[in-house]
Amino acid sequence: MLSFLIQIANQFENEHGYRPNVLYINPQHFKSLRDALSEIKDLDALTRFLGMEIVLSNESSQPHLAWSPIEWKHAVVV
């Protein structure tokens, strides 16, 4: 999961000229990410590690990235 996120983050930066700061991910993929990064215990540390806010969405079949000028604190399930 992490290698996929790095790949799409690099693609995003190449296309747009700046890094993404929002990750849309479904709960199942989020669990895979948390399992892969099990040494990171809390959500704040995970968002700092990724450099992105995390938005959990049941409608996201695949993780996707975006950029937002809003500095969010703990996105919620939508």
Short mmCIF file of C-alpha atoms in Angstrom, two decimals:
data_model
loop_
_atom_site.label_atom_id
_atom_site.label_comp_id
_atom_site.label_asym_id
_atom_site.label_seq_id
_atom_site.Cartn_x
_atom_site.Cartn_y
_atom_site.Cartn_z
CA MET A 1 0.00 0.00 0.00
CA LEU A 2 2.74 2.46 0.92
CA SER A 3 4.65 1.92 -2.33
CA PHE A 4 1.42 2.53 -4.27
CA LEU A 5 0.83 5.79 -2.38
CA ILE A 6 4.39 6.93 -3.07
CA GLN A 7 3.92 6.13 -6.76
CA ILE A 8 0.66 8.08 -7.09
CA ALA A 9 2.07 10.97 -5.01
CA ASN A 10 5.02 11.22 -7.41
CA GLN A 11 2.67 11.08 -10.40
CA PHE A 12 0.51 13.79 -8.85
CA GLU A 13 3.54 16.02 -8.28
CA ASN A 14 4.81 15.47 -11.83
CA GLU A 15 1.41 16.37 -13.29
CA HIS A 16 0.61 19.36 -11.07
CA GLY A 17 3.98 20.70 -9.98
CA TYR A 18 3.24 20.37 -6.24
CA ARG A 19 2.77 17.59 -3.71
CA PRO A 20 -0.70 16.36 -2.73
CA ASN A 21 -1.85 17.06 0.81
CA VAL A 22 -5.09 15.04 0.96
CA LEU A 23 -5.46 11.26 0.72
CA TYR A 24 -8.92 9.81 0.03
CA ILE A 25 -8.98 6.18 1.08
CA ASN A 26 -11.60 3.58 1.96
CA PRO A 27 -11.61 1.88 5.37
CA GLN A 28 -10.28 -1.41 3.99
CA HIS A 29 -7.26 0.23 2.33
CA PHE A 30 -6.77 2.40 5.42
CA LYS A 31 -6.53 -0.76 7.53
CA SER A 32 -3.91 -2.15 5.13
CA LEU A 33 -1.96 1.09 5.42
CA ARG A 34 -2.17 1.03 9.23
CA ASP A 35 -1.04 -2.62 9.26
CA ALA A 36 1.92 -1.78 7.01
CA LEU A 37 2.86 1.15 9.25
CA SER A 38 2.03 -0.53 12.55
CA GLU A 39 4.88 1.25 14.33
CA ILE A 40 2.99 4.55 13.84
CA LYS A 41 0.40 4.44 16.58
CA ASP A 42 -1.73 7.56 16.25
CA LEU A 43 -3.46 9.42 13.45
CA ASP A 44 -1.50 12.65 13.98
CA ALA A 45 1.79 10.81 13.54
CA LEU A 46 0.47 9.02 10.45
CA THR A 47 -0.68 12.25 8.78
CA ARG A 48 2.69 13.87 9.55
CA PHE A 49 4.54 10.83 8.15
CA LEU A 50 2.49 10.87 4.95
CA GLY A 51 2.42 14.65 4.70
CA MET A 52 -1.29 14.41 3.93
CA GLU A 53 -4.61 14.68 5.67
CA ILE A 54 -6.61 11.45 5.46
CA VAL A 55 -10.24 11.34 4.37
CA LEU A 56 -11.97 7.99 4.88
CA SER A 57 -14.61 7.39 2.25
CA ASN A 58 -16.60 4.26 1.48
CA GLU A 59 -16.99 5.60 -2.06
CA SER A 60 -13.25 5.47 -2.82
CA SER A 61 -12.60 2.16 -4.54
CA GLN A 62 -8.91 3.07 -4.90
CA PRO A 63 -6.85 5.57 -2.92
CA HIS A 64 -6.59 8.91 -4.68
CA LEU A 65 -4.88 12.17 -3.91
CA ALA A 66 -5.72 15.84 -4.06
CA TRP A 67 -4.47 19.21 -2.92
CA SER A 68 -6.47 21.53 -0.71
CA PRO A 69 -5.60 25.02 0.51
CA ILE A 70 -7.47 24.24 3.73
CA GLU A 71 -5.33 22.99 6.61
CA TRP A 72 -7.56 20.26 8.03
CA LYS A 73 -7.29 18.62 11.41
CA HIS A 74 -8.58 15.06 11.51
CA ALA A 75 -10.82 14.51 8.53
CA VAL A 76 -13.93 12.47 9.24
CA VAL A 77 -15.79 9.69 7.46
CA VAL A 78 -17.93 11.00 4.59
#
